[in-house]
mmCIF file of C-alpha atoms in Angstrom:
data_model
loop_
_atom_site.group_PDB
_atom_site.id
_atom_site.type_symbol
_atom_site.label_atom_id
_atom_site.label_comp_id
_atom_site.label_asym_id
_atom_site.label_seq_id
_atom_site.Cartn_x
_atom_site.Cartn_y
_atom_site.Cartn_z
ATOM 1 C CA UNK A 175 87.210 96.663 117.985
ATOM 2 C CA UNK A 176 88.578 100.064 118.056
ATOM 3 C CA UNK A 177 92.366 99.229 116.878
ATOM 4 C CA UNK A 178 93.558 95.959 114.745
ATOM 5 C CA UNK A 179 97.236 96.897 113.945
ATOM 6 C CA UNK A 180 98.941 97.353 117.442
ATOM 7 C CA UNK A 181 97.110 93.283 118.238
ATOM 8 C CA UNK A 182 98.141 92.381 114.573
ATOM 9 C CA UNK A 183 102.126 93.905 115.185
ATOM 10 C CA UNK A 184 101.847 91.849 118.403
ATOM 11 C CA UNK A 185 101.215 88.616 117.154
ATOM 12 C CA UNK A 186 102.584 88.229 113.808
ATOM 13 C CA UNK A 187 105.239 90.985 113.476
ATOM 14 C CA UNK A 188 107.373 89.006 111.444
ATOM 15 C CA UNK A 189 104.744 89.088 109.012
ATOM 16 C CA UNK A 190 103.977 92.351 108.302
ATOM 17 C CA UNK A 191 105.336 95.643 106.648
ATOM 18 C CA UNK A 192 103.797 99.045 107.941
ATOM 19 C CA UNK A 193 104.060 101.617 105.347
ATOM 20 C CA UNK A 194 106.272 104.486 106.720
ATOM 21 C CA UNK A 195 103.637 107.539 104.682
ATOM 22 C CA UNK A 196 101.474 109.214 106.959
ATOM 23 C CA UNK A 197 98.458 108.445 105.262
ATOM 24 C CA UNK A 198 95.213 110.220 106.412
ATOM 25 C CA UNK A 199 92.030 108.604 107.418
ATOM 26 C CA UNK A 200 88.803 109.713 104.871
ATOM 27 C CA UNK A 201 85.950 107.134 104.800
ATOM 28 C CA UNK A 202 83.871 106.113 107.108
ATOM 29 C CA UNK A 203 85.480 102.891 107.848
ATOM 30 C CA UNK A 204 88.395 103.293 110.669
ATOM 31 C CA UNK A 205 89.006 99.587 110.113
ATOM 32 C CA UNK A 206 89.214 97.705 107.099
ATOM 33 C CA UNK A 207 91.592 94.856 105.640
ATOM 34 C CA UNK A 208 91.484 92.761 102.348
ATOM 35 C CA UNK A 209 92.858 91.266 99.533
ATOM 36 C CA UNK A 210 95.215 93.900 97.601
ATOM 37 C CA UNK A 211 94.543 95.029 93.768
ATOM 38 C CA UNK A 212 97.240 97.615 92.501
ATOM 39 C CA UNK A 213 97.129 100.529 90.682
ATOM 40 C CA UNK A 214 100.027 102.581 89.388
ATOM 41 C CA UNK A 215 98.968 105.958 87.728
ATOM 42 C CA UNK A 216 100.110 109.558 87.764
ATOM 43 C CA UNK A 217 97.576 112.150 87.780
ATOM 44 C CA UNK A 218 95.337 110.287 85.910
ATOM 45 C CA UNK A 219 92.742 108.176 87.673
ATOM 46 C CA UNK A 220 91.084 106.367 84.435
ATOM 47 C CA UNK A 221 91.979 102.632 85.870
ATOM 48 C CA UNK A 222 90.993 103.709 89.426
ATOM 49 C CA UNK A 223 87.220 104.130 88.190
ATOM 50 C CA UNK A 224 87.475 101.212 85.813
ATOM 51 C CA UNK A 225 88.633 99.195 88.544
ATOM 52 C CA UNK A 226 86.635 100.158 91.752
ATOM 53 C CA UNK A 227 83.178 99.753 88.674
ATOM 54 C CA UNK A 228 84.323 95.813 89.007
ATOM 55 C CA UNK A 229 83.447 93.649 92.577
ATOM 56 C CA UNK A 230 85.376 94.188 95.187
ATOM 57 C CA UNK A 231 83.896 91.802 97.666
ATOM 58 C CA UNK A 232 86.953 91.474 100.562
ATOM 59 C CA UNK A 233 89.759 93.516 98.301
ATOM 60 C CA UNK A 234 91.429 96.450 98.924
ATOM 61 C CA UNK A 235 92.666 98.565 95.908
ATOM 62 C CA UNK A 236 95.919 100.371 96.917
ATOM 63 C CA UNK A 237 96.685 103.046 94.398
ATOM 64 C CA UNK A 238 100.467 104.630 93.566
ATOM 65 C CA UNK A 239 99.674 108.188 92.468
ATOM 66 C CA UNK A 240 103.744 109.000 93.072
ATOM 67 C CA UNK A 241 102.621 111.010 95.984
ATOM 68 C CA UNK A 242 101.331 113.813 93.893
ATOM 69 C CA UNK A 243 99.587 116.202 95.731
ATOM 70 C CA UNK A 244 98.566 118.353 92.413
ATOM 71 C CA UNK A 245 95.536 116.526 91.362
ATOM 72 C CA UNK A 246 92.609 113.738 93.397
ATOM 73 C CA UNK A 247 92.796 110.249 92.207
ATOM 74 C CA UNK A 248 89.408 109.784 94.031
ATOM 75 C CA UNK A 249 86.274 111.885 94.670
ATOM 76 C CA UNK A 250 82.739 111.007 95.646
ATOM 77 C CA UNK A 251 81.494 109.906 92.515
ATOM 78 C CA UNK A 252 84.291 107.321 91.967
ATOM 79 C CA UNK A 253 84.025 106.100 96.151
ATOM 80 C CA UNK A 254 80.361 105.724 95.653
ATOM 81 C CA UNK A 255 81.111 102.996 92.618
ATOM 82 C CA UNK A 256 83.415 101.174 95.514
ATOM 83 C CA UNK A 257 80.601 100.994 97.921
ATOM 84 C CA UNK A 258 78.205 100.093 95.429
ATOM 85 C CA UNK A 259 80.420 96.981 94.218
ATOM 86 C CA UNK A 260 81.567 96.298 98.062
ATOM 87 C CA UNK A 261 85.330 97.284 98.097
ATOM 88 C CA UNK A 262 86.631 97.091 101.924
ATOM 89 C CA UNK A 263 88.961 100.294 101.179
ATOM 90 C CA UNK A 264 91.199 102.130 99.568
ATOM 91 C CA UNK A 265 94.678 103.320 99.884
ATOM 92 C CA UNK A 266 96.399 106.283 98.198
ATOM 93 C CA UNK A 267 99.769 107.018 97.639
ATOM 94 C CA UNK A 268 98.117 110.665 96.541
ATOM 95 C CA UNK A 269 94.730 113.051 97.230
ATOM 96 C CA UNK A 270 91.376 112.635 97.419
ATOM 97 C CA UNK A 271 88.896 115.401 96.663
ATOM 98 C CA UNK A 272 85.073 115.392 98.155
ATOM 99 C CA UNK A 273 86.170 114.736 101.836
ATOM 100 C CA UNK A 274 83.471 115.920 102.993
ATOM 101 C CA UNK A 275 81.326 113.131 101.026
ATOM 102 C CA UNK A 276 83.771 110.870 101.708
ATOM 103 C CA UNK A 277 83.705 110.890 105.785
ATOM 104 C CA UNK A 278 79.836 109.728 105.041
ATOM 105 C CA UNK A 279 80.700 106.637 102.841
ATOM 106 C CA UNK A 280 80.821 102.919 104.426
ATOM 107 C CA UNK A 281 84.410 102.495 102.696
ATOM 108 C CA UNK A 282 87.935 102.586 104.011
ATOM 109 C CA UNK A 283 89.991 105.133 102.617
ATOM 110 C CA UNK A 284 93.259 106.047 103.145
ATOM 111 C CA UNK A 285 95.105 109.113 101.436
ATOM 112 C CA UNK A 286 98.432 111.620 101.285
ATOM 113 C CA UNK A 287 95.987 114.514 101.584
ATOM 114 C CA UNK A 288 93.440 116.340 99.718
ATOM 115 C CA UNK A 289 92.864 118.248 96.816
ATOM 116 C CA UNK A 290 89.653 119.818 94.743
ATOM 117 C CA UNK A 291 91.082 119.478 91.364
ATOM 118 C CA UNK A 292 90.295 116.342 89.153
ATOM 119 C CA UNK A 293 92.762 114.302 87.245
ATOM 120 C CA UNK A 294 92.822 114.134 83.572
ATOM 121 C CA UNK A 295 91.312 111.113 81.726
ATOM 122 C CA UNK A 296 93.728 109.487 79.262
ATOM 123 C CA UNK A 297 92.940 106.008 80.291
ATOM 124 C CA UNK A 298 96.951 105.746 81.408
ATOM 125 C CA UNK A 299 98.226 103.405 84.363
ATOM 126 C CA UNK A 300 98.921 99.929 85.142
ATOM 127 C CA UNK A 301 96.594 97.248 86.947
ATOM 128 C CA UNK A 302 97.885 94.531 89.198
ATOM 129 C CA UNK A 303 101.396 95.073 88.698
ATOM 130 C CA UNK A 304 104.067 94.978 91.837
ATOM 131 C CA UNK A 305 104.436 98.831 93.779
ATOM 132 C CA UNK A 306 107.545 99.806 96.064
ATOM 133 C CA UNK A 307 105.706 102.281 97.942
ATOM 134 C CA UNK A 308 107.883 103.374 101.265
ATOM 135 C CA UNK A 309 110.477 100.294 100.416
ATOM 136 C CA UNK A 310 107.783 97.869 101.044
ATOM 137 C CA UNK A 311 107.075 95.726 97.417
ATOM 138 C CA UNK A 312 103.351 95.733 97.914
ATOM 139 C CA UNK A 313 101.849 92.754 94.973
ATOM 140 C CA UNK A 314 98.738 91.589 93.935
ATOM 141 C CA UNK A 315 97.241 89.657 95.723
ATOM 142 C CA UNK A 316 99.017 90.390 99.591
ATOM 143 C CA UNK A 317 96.815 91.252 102.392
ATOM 144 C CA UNK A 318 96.229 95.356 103.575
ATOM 145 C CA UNK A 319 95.427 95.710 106.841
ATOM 146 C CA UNK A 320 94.323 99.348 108.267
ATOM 147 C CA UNK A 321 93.297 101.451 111.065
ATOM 148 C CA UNK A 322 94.131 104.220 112.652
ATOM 149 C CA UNK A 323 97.046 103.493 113.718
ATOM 150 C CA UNK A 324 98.802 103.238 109.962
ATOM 151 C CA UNK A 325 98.888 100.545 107.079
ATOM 152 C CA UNK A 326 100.887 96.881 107.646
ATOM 153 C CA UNK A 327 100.812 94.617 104.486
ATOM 154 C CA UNK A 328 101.541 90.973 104.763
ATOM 155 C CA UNK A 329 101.977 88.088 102.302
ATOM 156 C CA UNK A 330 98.739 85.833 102.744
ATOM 157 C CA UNK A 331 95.742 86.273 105.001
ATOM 158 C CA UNK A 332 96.391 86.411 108.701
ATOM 159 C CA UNK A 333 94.563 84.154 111.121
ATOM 160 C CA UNK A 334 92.188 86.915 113.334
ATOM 161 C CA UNK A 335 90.751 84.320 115.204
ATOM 162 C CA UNK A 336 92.360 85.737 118.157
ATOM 163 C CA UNK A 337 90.792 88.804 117.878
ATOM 164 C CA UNK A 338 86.983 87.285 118.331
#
């Protein structure tokens, strides 16, 4: 499959949002969907590596760094702890740092841009509480789908039978 969102628009529009950001494609994964886990956290990406340390079998961790391009809320260290406890992706309202390291890693990952410089660790931010990112209310719990063409969220899981 080398595109899920233009088939996913086409059959269930009514269903999803698309996130207006122009997020950037950095993992290895062009594809990925799952089961969304929020984050809300400014410069500070303390609950991102608690979180993405727990399983993450079919879940998607979408992240609300308030579009701050000043610091990464995710580098290779952090990404590698996703793979490791099998997140589908991740989505970044914010930078990533390690790109390079990040292109390699069998993870979905979706962010604002880059940036070399960490965040500080004050163990700040909220988990699993509702985001307006772009106007869309994205919850806990809602369904991320992704690709290359952008990032659609929808209510419950969407039947992809069609798709096989």
């Amino acid at each position: 499959m080398n595109d899920l969102l233009p088939d996913l628009f086409d059959h269930f529009a009514g269903e999803l949002s698309l996130l207006s950001a122009k997020f950037k494609q950095y993992g290895k994964r062009d594809i990925f969907w799952g089961e969304v886990v929020t984050i809300q956290c400014f410069e500070d990406n303390s609950k991102v590596k608690q979180i993405l340390a727990t399983e993450g079998k079919g879940k998607v961790l979408v992240v609300d760094g308030d579009a701050s391009m000043r610091r990464a809320l995710l580098g290779d260290l952090i990404a590698l702890s996703a793979v490791n406890n099998r997140w589908e992706g991740i989505v970044i309202n914010g930078c990533v740092r390690d790109a390079g390291a990040l292109k390699k890693m069998d993870l979905g990952i979706k962010a604002l841009g880059v940036n070399p410089i960490k965040t500080v660790k004050l163990d700040q931010g909220e988990v699993n509480i509702s985001l307006d990112m772009d106007g869309v209310i994205i919850e806990p719990g809602m369904m991320l789908y992704s690709d290359e063409n952008g990032v659609a969220i929808a209510p419950k899981a969407l039947d992809l039978s069609f798709l096989l």
